[in-house]
Structures are given as structure tokens and as C-alpha cells.
XYZ file of C-alpha atoms in Angstrom:
549
model
C 88.420 -21.031 22.251
C 86.453 -23.413 24.460
C 87.052 -27.103 23.748
C 83.922 -29.261 24.053
C 84.258 -33.030 24.230
C 81.932 -35.447 22.467
C 80.379 -36.486 25.798
C 79.611 -32.854 26.598
C 77.907 -32.430 23.262
C 75.756 -35.514 23.819
C 74.789 -34.386 27.305
C 73.794 -30.986 25.963
C 71.811 -32.537 23.140
C 69.799 -34.723 25.502
C 68.771 -31.722 27.555
C 67.384 -29.589 24.763
C 64.164 -28.893 22.994
C 61.580 -31.706 22.963
C 59.078 -31.827 20.128
C 55.686 -30.760 21.497
C 53.493 -33.626 22.616
C 55.777 -36.526 21.673
C 58.695 -36.318 24.072
C 61.324 -36.818 21.373
C 64.682 -35.127 21.773
C 67.313 -34.542 19.164
C 70.487 -36.624 19.627
C 73.512 -35.289 17.844
C 76.313 -37.461 16.550
C 78.268 -34.467 15.206
C 82.044 -34.365 15.645
C 83.524 -32.510 18.584
C 83.984 -28.804 18.111
C 85.478 -25.679 19.588
C 83.573 -22.431 20.097
C 85.015 -19.028 19.247
C 83.420 -15.871 20.599
C 83.649 -13.631 17.546
C 83.236 -9.828 17.426
C 80.731 -8.334 14.982
C 81.971 -5.485 12.813
C 79.141 -3.339 11.452
C 79.941 0.238 10.434
C 82.688 -0.131 12.997
C 83.770 -2.739 15.507
C 81.012 -3.283 18.092
C 80.803 -4.905 21.520
C 78.469 -7.496 19.990
C 79.778 -11.062 19.805
C 78.458 -14.262 18.252
C 79.550 -17.861 18.591
C 81.254 -19.687 15.732
C 81.835 -23.414 15.831
C 84.843 -25.189 14.371
C 84.300 -28.957 14.075
C 87.244 -31.303 14.354
C 86.674 -32.792 10.869
C 86.884 -29.268 9.310
C 88.825 -27.213 11.851
C 89.209 -24.168 9.571
C 85.610 -23.939 8.336
C 83.474 -21.714 10.606
C 79.891 -22.789 11.334
C 77.097 -20.694 12.822
C 73.547 -21.428 13.946
C 71.000 -20.254 11.381
C 68.784 -18.678 14.052
C 71.777 -16.810 15.484
C 72.786 -15.673 12.001
C 69.265 -14.430 11.253
C 69.244 -12.408 14.472
C 72.647 -10.932 13.606
C 71.609 -9.917 10.095
C 68.150 -8.667 11.106
C 68.627 -7.203 14.598
C 65.624 -7.599 16.848
C 64.180 -10.541 14.900
C 64.141 -14.155 15.967
C 63.948 -17.434 14.128
C 62.031 -20.266 15.797
C 63.672 -23.715 15.744
C 61.470 -26.768 16.382
C 62.559 -30.399 16.272
C 60.281 -32.475 14.009
C 61.492 -36.070 14.563
C 63.790 -38.064 12.353
C 66.536 -35.471 12.334
C 64.532 -32.604 10.819
C 63.844 -29.117 12.163
C 61.119 -26.609 11.313
C 62.691 -23.166 10.986
C 60.343 -20.169 11.085
C 61.581 -16.668 10.309
C 59.651 -13.401 10.268
C 57.936 -13.990 6.909
C 58.616 -17.602 5.925
C 59.601 -21.099 6.976
C 61.813 -23.987 5.922
C 62.627 -27.530 7.028
C 66.239 -28.546 7.614
C 66.809 -32.303 7.453
C 70.122 -33.139 9.089
C 70.092 -36.762 7.934
C 69.457 -35.937 4.278
C 71.517 -32.716 4.507
C 68.758 -30.639 2.878
C 66.861 -27.389 3.380
C 63.372 -27.244 1.841
C 60.982 -24.297 1.644
C 57.788 -23.443 -0.257
C 59.101 -19.891 -0.633
C 62.791 -19.613 0.130
C 62.770 -15.876 -0.668
C 60.357 -15.216 2.213
C 62.301 -17.438 4.587
C 65.609 -15.672 3.899
C 64.101 -12.194 3.576
C 66.182 -9.383 5.073
C 64.559 -6.586 3.048
C 62.155 -5.752 5.855
C 64.939 -3.563 7.284
C 64.790 -1.450 4.090
C 60.991 -1.126 4.188
C 58.849 -2.688 6.885
C 57.348 -6.073 5.994
C 58.280 -5.871 2.307
C 59.120 -9.175 0.582
C 62.536 -10.130 -0.748
C 62.475 -7.971 -3.888
C 64.707 -5.209 -5.210
C 64.752 -1.839 -3.439
C 67.850 0.240 -2.759
C 66.061 2.572 -0.376
C 66.128 5.922 -2.183
C 63.622 8.159 -0.345
C 61.586 8.947 -3.480
C 60.565 5.323 -4.140
C 59.042 2.523 -2.070
C 57.742 -0.987 -2.603
C 54.001 -1.256 -3.274
C 53.139 -4.872 -4.090
C 54.416 -8.055 -5.700
C 52.746 -10.965 -7.449
C 54.148 -14.395 -8.278
C 53.341 -16.992 -10.908
C 53.016 -19.638 -9.591
C 52.240 -18.274 -6.122
C 54.539 -20.778 -4.391
C 57.445 -22.790 -5.684
C 59.105 -25.406 -3.436
C 62.906 -25.250 -3.415
C 65.296 -27.796 -1.939
C 68.972 -27.130 -1.341
C 70.643 -30.565 -1.447
C 73.789 -29.752 0.501
C 74.904 -33.389 0.451
C 75.483 -33.031 -3.296
C 78.192 -30.489 -2.473
C 79.670 -32.272 0.519
C 78.338 -29.537 2.795
C 77.458 -30.956 6.211
C 74.657 -29.590 8.378
C 75.002 -29.889 12.151
C 72.572 -29.518 15.030
C 72.187 -29.579 18.802
C 68.410 -29.278 19.179
C 68.534 -25.538 19.817
C 69.804 -24.443 16.429
C 70.871 -25.833 13.051
C 74.461 -25.078 12.140
C 75.550 -24.259 8.600
C 78.941 -23.144 7.293
C 79.014 -19.376 7.746
C 79.705 -18.789 4.036
C 76.692 -20.916 3.090
C 74.436 -18.863 5.340
C 75.706 -15.650 3.775
C 75.040 -17.040 0.283
C 71.478 -18.072 1.142
C 70.530 -14.784 2.806
C 72.317 -12.442 0.362
C 69.996 -10.167 -1.610
C 69.946 -7.363 -4.161
C 70.402 -4.694 -1.484
C 73.782 -6.161 -0.528
C 72.883 -7.764 2.767
C 75.679 -10.268 3.312
C 78.482 -11.120 5.712
C 82.160 -12.000 5.523
C 84.679 -13.463 7.949
C 88.419 -12.822 7.936
C 89.437 -15.124 10.767
C 89.083 -12.335 13.344
C 85.704 -10.602 12.967
C 82.382 -11.129 11.216
C 81.635 -8.144 8.977
C 77.957 -7.371 8.396
C 77.041 -5.407 5.294
C 73.731 -3.722 6.019
C 72.988 -1.740 2.863
C 74.252 -0.652 -0.550
C 75.599 2.611 0.797
C 77.947 0.942 3.298
C 81.677 0.810 2.503
C 83.085 -2.679 1.951
C 84.738 -4.552 4.809
C 88.298 -3.727 3.624
C 87.288 -0.069 3.369
C 85.950 -0.144 6.923
C 88.917 -2.048 8.350
C 92.417 -1.479 6.975
C 93.574 -4.729 8.607
C 90.895 -6.828 6.924
C 93.168 -8.840 4.607
C 95.970 -9.528 7.074
C 94.586 -12.857 8.251
C 93.353 -13.884 4.796
C 96.258 -13.353 2.409
C 98.696 -16.014 3.560
C 100.803 -18.064 1.126
C 99.185 -21.338 2.184
C 95.504 -22.153 2.473
C 94.397 -24.798 5.008
C 93.541 -28.023 3.170
C 90.034 -28.328 4.600
C 89.205 -24.697 3.821
C 90.537 -25.009 0.253
C 88.401 -28.080 -0.400
C 85.299 -26.553 1.180
C 85.782 -23.265 -0.676
C 85.561 -25.049 -4.026
C 82.396 -26.887 -3.044
C 80.846 -23.680 -1.712
C 81.682 -21.866 -4.951
C 79.902 -24.616 -6.878
C 76.866 -24.339 -4.594
C 76.698 -20.550 -4.951
C 76.986 -20.519 -8.742
C 74.611 -23.442 -9.245
C 71.890 -21.817 -7.134
C 72.346 -18.047 -7.313
C 73.975 -17.229 -10.647
C 71.537 -15.351 -12.889
C 72.279 -17.124 -16.216
C 72.515 -14.059 -18.431
C 73.382 -16.137 -21.515
C 76.667 -14.283 -21.995
C 79.101 -16.481 -20.058
C 81.265 -19.057 -21.871
C 80.171 -21.962 -19.643
C 76.532 -21.086 -20.293
C 76.883 -20.913 -24.049
C 79.326 -23.757 -24.577
C 79.099 -26.157 -21.639
C 75.460 -26.115 -20.437
C 76.269 -24.680 -17.010
C 72.621 -24.343 -16.027
C 71.913 -28.069 -16.389
C 75.166 -29.720 -15.293
C 76.381 -27.247 -12.674
C 79.797 -25.666 -12.284
C 81.685 -28.861 -11.415
C 80.114 -30.728 -14.339
C 80.768 -27.845 -16.736
C 84.431 -27.710 -15.736
C 84.755 -31.463 -16.237
C 83.094 -31.231 -19.656
C 85.447 -28.444 -20.690
C 88.411 -30.806 -20.673
C 91.952 -29.656 -19.915
C 90.921 -26.048 -19.337
C 88.257 -27.019 -16.817
C 90.399 -29.650 -15.104
C 93.200 -27.190 -14.464
C 90.782 -24.446 -13.363
C 89.281 -26.852 -10.840
C 92.750 -27.888 -9.630
C 93.765 -24.260 -9.142
C 90.547 -23.412 -7.293
C 91.228 -26.267 -4.853
C 94.928 -25.508 -4.484
C 96.419 -24.936 -1.058
C 98.757 -22.360 -2.619
C 97.173 -18.907 -2.394
C 98.694 -17.586 -5.638
C 97.487 -20.643 -7.554
C 94.019 -20.189 -6.081
C 93.930 -16.547 -7.186
C 94.889 -17.565 -10.728
C 92.114 -20.169 -10.593
C 89.632 -17.429 -9.689
C 90.838 -15.450 -12.708
C 90.242 -18.496 -14.928
C 86.768 -18.893 -13.421
C 86.029 -15.234 -14.134
C 86.880 -15.713 -17.804
C 84.540 -18.703 -17.975
C 81.485 -17.003 -16.471
C 82.111 -13.351 -17.381
C 78.918 -11.563 -18.443
C 80.249 -8.059 -18.821
C 80.470 -6.013 -15.646
C 78.042 -7.730 -13.277
C 79.730 -11.035 -12.408
C 83.117 -10.333 -10.834
C 84.531 -13.526 -9.306
C 88.228 -12.890 -9.677
C 90.219 -11.607 -6.728
C 92.910 -8.972 -7.062
C 95.143 -9.063 -3.985
C 95.888 -5.661 -2.444
C 99.283 -4.053 -2.670
C 101.619 -4.147 0.308
C 104.921 -5.605 1.439
C 103.169 -8.300 3.466
C 101.526 -9.558 0.271
C 104.542 -9.167 -2.028
C 105.330 -12.870 -2.328
C 101.748 -13.748 -3.236
C 101.516 -10.890 -5.727
C 104.780 -11.871 -7.436
C 103.824 -15.532 -7.825
C 100.295 -14.608 -8.905
C 101.663 -12.260 -11.576
C 104.183 -14.820 -12.828
C 101.529 -17.531 -13.054
C 99.237 -15.255 -15.030
C 101.995 -14.742 -17.592
C 102.725 -18.462 -17.793
C 99.125 -19.495 -18.307
C 98.524 -16.857 -20.947
C 101.709 -17.619 -22.926
C 102.081 -21.342 -22.416
C 98.602 -22.827 -22.187
C 96.785 -23.064 -25.515
C 93.581 -24.038 -23.779
C 93.504 -20.635 -22.119
C 93.282 -18.664 -25.337
C 89.774 -19.594 -26.564
C 87.850 -18.700 -23.456
C 90.024 -15.686 -22.723
C 89.283 -14.423 -26.221
C 85.558 -15.005 -25.820
C 85.561 -13.616 -22.315
C 87.294 -10.421 -23.402
C 85.423 -9.942 -26.685
C 82.450 -8.194 -25.107
C 84.673 -6.006 -22.961
C 86.912 -5.007 -25.870
C 84.021 -4.183 -28.168
C 82.240 -2.319 -25.394
C 85.325 -0.255 -24.574
C 85.799 0.617 -28.243
C 82.131 1.507 -28.621
C 82.167 3.541 -25.420
C 85.245 5.516 -26.442
C 83.900 6.254 -29.900
C 80.500 7.125 -28.481
C 82.028 9.414 -25.869
C 83.960 11.307 -28.542
C 80.854 11.807 -30.676
C 78.721 12.769 -27.683
C 81.268 15.289 -26.395
C 81.508 16.832 -29.848
C 77.719 17.162 -30.022
C 76.672 17.971 -26.460
C 79.831 19.345 -24.917
C 81.923 17.415 -22.415
C 80.093 16.624 -19.189
C 76.757 17.964 -20.417
C 73.527 16.466 -19.028
C 71.045 18.616 -20.967
C 71.035 19.633 -24.629
C 68.427 21.124 -26.961
C 68.123 21.363 -30.693
C 64.988 22.605 -32.414
C 61.943 21.152 -30.694
C 63.912 18.352 -29.005
C 65.557 18.186 -25.586
C 68.086 15.474 -24.731
C 68.949 14.290 -21.229
C 72.366 12.627 -21.164
C 72.362 9.982 -18.418
C 75.642 8.098 -18.188
C 74.814 6.065 -15.082
C 71.950 4.791 -12.973
C 74.394 4.334 -10.088
C 74.509 7.775 -8.522
C 71.960 7.884 -5.697
C 72.515 10.832 -3.361
C 70.696 9.557 -0.272
C 71.807 12.458 1.928
C 71.022 14.987 -0.799
C 67.475 13.715 -1.193
C 66.877 13.669 2.545
C 68.094 17.273 2.775
C 65.876 18.226 -0.170
C 62.775 16.716 1.409
C 63.627 18.422 4.728
C 63.782 21.759 2.942
C 67.513 22.085 3.581
C 68.836 21.786 0.028
C 68.004 21.997 -3.649
C 67.219 19.202 -6.088
C 70.193 16.797 -6.073
C 71.308 17.341 -9.669
C 74.422 15.173 -9.209
C 72.065 12.281 -8.540
C 71.012 10.078 -11.491
C 67.287 10.561 -10.926
C 67.819 14.235 -10.125
C 69.533 14.710 -13.499
C 66.475 13.313 -15.311
C 63.962 15.255 -13.218
C 65.876 18.500 -13.744
C 66.070 17.919 -17.521
C 62.369 17.050 -17.783
C 61.372 20.119 -15.789
C 63.457 22.353 -18.082
C 62.011 20.753 -21.218
C 58.444 20.914 -19.954
C 58.811 24.609 -19.109
C 60.230 25.480 -22.530
C 57.402 26.274 -25.008
C 59.693 25.432 -27.927
C 60.282 21.839 -26.723
C 57.822 19.025 -27.359
C 60.166 16.022 -27.683
C 62.383 14.524 -24.974
C 65.121 11.939 -25.575
C 66.869 10.038 -22.774
C 70.373 9.292 -24.025
C 71.632 6.135 -22.282
C 73.980 5.170 -25.098
C 76.984 5.141 -22.729
C 75.185 3.919 -19.631
C 76.348 0.707 -17.930
C 73.490 0.546 -15.424
C 73.091 0.922 -11.666
C 70.202 1.349 -9.257
C 66.724 0.004 -9.863
C 65.355 2.882 -7.749
C 66.470 5.350 -10.433
C 64.804 3.234 -13.108
C 61.546 3.065 -11.137
C 61.518 6.849 -10.775
C 61.989 7.396 -14.508
C 59.354 4.814 -15.427
C 56.839 6.489 -13.137
C 57.412 9.932 -14.655
C 57.183 8.594 -18.217
C 54.518 5.899 -17.903
C 52.529 6.859 -14.817
C 53.503 3.555 -13.180
C 56.588 1.638 -12.091
C 56.603 -2.090 -12.597
C 59.269 -4.665 -13.374
C 58.840 -8.360 -14.193
C 61.604 -10.934 -13.939
C 62.031 -14.698 -14.048
C 63.552 -16.435 -11.055
C 65.468 -19.414 -12.444
C 66.061 -21.055 -9.077
C 62.444 -20.940 -7.934
C 60.784 -21.288 -11.327
C 58.647 -18.211 -10.687
C 57.803 -15.087 -12.616
C 57.819 -12.146 -10.247
C 56.122 -8.815 -10.965
C 56.931 -5.974 -8.592
C 55.216 -2.600 -8.460
C 56.661 0.512 -6.800
C 55.279 3.840 -5.637
C 57.165 6.991 -6.580
C 56.959 10.471 -5.094
C 56.380 12.001 -8.524
C 55.836 15.558 -7.340
C 58.790 15.249 -4.945
C 57.016 16.762 -1.957
C 58.217 14.086 0.459
C 54.883 12.220 0.464
C 53.473 9.416 -1.664
C 49.807 10.201 -2.104
C 47.059 10.999 -4.604
C 48.723 14.308 -5.494
C 51.466 12.366 -7.315
C 48.960 11.240 -9.945
C 48.489 14.839 -11.086
C 52.075 15.120 -12.328
C 52.056 15.235 -16.144
C 54.676 16.148 -18.730
C 53.528 17.430 -22.129
C 56.374 15.731 -23.952
C 56.858 12.977 -26.506
C 59.448 10.521 -25.213
C 62.168 8.437 -26.831
C 65.277 6.644 -25.575
C 68.674 6.422 -27.324
C 70.749 3.230 -26.929
C 73.946 1.654 -28.231
C 76.154 -1.401 -27.761
C 77.335 0.227 -24.523
C 73.843 0.270 -22.971
C 74.087 -2.422 -20.302
C 72.358 -3.915 -17.254
C 69.853 -1.505 -15.676
C 70.113 0.784 -18.706
C 69.224 -2.134 -20.967
C 66.333 -2.962 -18.659
C 65.159 0.644 -18.932
C 65.102 0.537 -22.730
C 63.408 -2.854 -22.765
C 60.566 -1.813 -20.443
C 60.020 1.471 -22.266
C 59.869 -0.345 -25.611
C 57.269 -2.724 -24.166
C 55.161 0.347 -23.363
C 55.408 1.759 -26.875
C 58.192 4.270 -26.262
C 60.400 4.816 -29.319
C 63.897 3.274 -29.006
C 66.541 4.941 -31.186
C 70.118 3.942 -31.928
C 71.710 0.506 -31.881
C 71.169 -2.878 -30.235
C 72.026 -2.802 -26.523
C 74.679 -4.873 -24.756
C 72.024 -6.758 -22.758
C 72.002 -7.678 -19.103
C 69.762 -6.569 -16.291
C 70.345 -4.878 -12.963
C 70.311 -7.818 -10.539
C 73.707 -7.964 -8.808
C 74.271 -9.774 -5.510
C 77.367 -9.479 -3.308
C 78.968 -12.538 -1.741
C 82.026 -13.464 0.290
C 84.130 -16.564 -0.297
C 84.819 -18.818 2.712
C 88.273 -17.218 2.927
C 86.697 -13.762 3.191
C 87.310 -12.406 -0.324
C 84.484 -10.233 -1.666
C 82.902 -11.076 -5.031
C 79.644 -10.424 -6.877
C 77.396 -12.208 -9.376
C 74.543 -11.511 -11.706
C 71.539 -13.019 -9.992
C 67.794 -13.312 -10.513
């Protein structure tokens, strides 16, 4: 590391960017810091390096310039940084802008989604909306109501300090990752050695790419400054990016959306006080138990996964043993734990029971592993997941080097519909998603297009107060082109969808949209949820995910 003295910082600050026409320069009074040249790990370790700053008041909390971070996450793109007097900077990215005020510790934007948009690497110039990148679907257009919605991140409320030197604005690295994370899993993590960039949904996680990933993270003791910051960053992330599904205990019982995570924990009483204490603990095992408590409080089924399960291994044995012992103690000895554990596990228990019973009935009717079944004039497509997207299989198919990817979720539906449509005895088609826990929005868009002639999804963005409607184009005739010929694709079938209490997330969204378009929904009430999941990394480098909007 390179040690920079306060005088050096001041000298550098006085030599930097002057605001056009007024001669003002930005003068930093930030604490001294050290700079660490840090390797970037993409699919593998690269020769690329970026600079992280470690300030003397938080020596274990890495900071990075927002313009540098943007260039790292969206290679080839630049963010413009302009000093605006009074300690504020105008930040302009490829599709949006924001103002960072270093005195007020705020970031304000008329459209934060445009400013933080990384989706243009999935499809050129597309806005920050959902697209996994399956080759049979692409973004068409989006509309917003209202068209713009100013958002301000008040970092001072979370004790998160912004820094600056006139050339860039420096945020904690974890905060940058939270702000730029999206539904296609663009995010970063840091393990004390490398920065790991996740570029798409198909990329293995950082621990899967690097077997040494956890070695610098899983130590018995957490640095005091990192432990304190990690709690504040968790509060910031949940308060601003959690999707508020209505299923979590803190939503239903403690008004999480209005008082924030810290306020909800305080209102909870002994349970919340201890959870907060554990989350801020400098003992790693206690922290991990605190994350488990937090998971129980915000659990919404399968989408929000905030707990951390430490990996096996002799180097982690002491942490694992203490973590396991503390779990037993809290479950057996803390009465406060029982109510929200019971509520948190109720959905999972009922879902598991429903899923098992449903699987037994389905196997008896269709045959185990079946995806297509007929009886009389009705064909049934059994779709157990929206998650299987065979990117390589589709590319090979479109290149004429392979058949229809029938192990792919969309391929299963297309294959079943083609069989039913070609059978003169079949006039009814049922999509059985009664044991489907969700997955990719691309699969949903493909199905909607084949059934409805269009693909459109509308969602409410809680953070920005906007209703967003997104339309997609689908290669309906699967010839590798999206053109007028796709409109000619028709199926002479009557459609229905079969649901149950195990129909969750994207599968629930599928049934909901189809019902809105007059498609018959059979079966039982669904488990709810939608398909918006965002990946994050804690400041320590642990990987988690949340329902988002």
C-alpha cells in the first residue's frame, strides 16, 4: 500500500478539476488514506487492477471512486465528474446523471435507474429493466408513470461517509455494488484480496470461480470498524432495495417499509435488540447467527436469502462449531426466537408439504419426469421451473447445429405446444405450474408471446414511486430473427394454467398476467411472489440475495 499524508491529499485536491467558468476548485478535508492496487477477478483473475482507498478513520472499509467503479462494471464506458461548487459534483453516466453532495452526504437523481444502468451490456442502450439475455427474447420498449421520479440517498442517515478529491467521488465499495446491482446479477464483491465482478446470470459465483475466496473472510474476529459499517450498510440496502413482498415478519408486524430495518429491530423489542447486537458483533460466529435471525425476520419464501452458511473445512472448524452451538442455544433458550422462527418457517413447511403431496399426485397421473401428457382432447405441459435457460443450446439451435433445446424451460413449452397443435384430437392446452417455484423472466416473456401475441409486464417500483411497463420482442417462429414473420405464428388451442400453493415467484407472475388477459386459471391459490431477485455482497464479501422491485 502507498501511504498518503494529509498534506499530499490537500496538494492534490488543489490541483484538480476547476468548475468551468468560475475558477472554483474542490478542497478536501477527508482523513488520510492508503491506496491498494487491487486485482480484478472476472471469469478468472485478470491483469486489470483498480485502486481502493482505506481511510484512517475506517481502515478496514474499502472505498472506490464511482467513476472508476462504473468503468470497471461497464468496460469501455466512462462517467463524467464535474465539480459544482459547495461540495457537490455532477456525475454523468452513459444514460443518466446524479448529483453527489459531499457536505450533505447525499446522492440525488431524477432517474436513478438510468444513472446506475449496466443493462446496456446485455442489449445495447436498453434501460435498467429485466432481461436475462436468452437469444429468443429482447427488450422492445418501456414506459414509466410518472416519467421521472427524483430519488435521494441520504447516506448521512446511515453514517456512510462520502469522500472526494475533485477527480472522483469515493463511496464504500459495498455501497457502490448495492446501488448498481440489477436483476441480471451485475454486482461485485471483495474478499480482502481481489474484486470479483459478476457480469451475468450465467456466471459462476465468486467462490465457485476461486476456491480460495473465503480464506481472507472467514476469520474468528471481525475488525470493529468493518463490523459497525456492515450493519449500517445492511440497513441501507434493505431500506432502499428490498422489494416488500408482504410476506416477511418485519413487514407484517413491525412496519419495515416506513421505519426502516434499524427502527423495525428496535420496535421488535428483545428479539430485535439481540439481532442487532449479533449483526454488529466482532465475533464471526455471533455475526453469522445474527444473519440467521435477520433471515427469519425478512424471509419471503425462496427469494430473500440473507443468512450465511460458512463453508466446510478445517480452517473454518472453530467458526462452524461456535456457530452451530449458538444456533442450538438461541433456539432452545430464547423464547423471543420462537414466534418469528415459527412464522418464518410456516410458509416453507406448508410449501414443502404441498410440493411433496403434489409431486406424488403428479407422478401418479403423468409419470415421473414427464413434461407432456394427453387425455381426451386436452394436452398438459408440465413445467416445474422457469430457471432452466440453455443459452448454448439455443445458440447452437439458431446456428443450425442442434435441435430444439428440450431441457430448457421455454423449449419444453414450445415442444409441448407444437405436439398439441399438430395433433388433430387436441384442442385444449394446460400449462401445469403447480410445482413451479419460478425462475427467468425471459422464459415467461416467451410463453406470454406464444399465448397472447405480446409480452408485457408491469411492476411498481417502491423506491422510485413509479409504475414501470416493459414490452419485449420474442422470436416466435424461432428462426433466429425478430421480424414481421413472427406475427404469423398461431396456435389453434384453448389455453389454461394450473396452479397450487407451490406456485411461486415467476410462476405466480405467469398465472397473474395470464388471468389478467382472460386465460382460465385452474387449481388452488398460489404462494405469491414475483421474479425480481437481486444479488448483493456484504462488506465482508459474503454473497446474499433479496427480493427487489
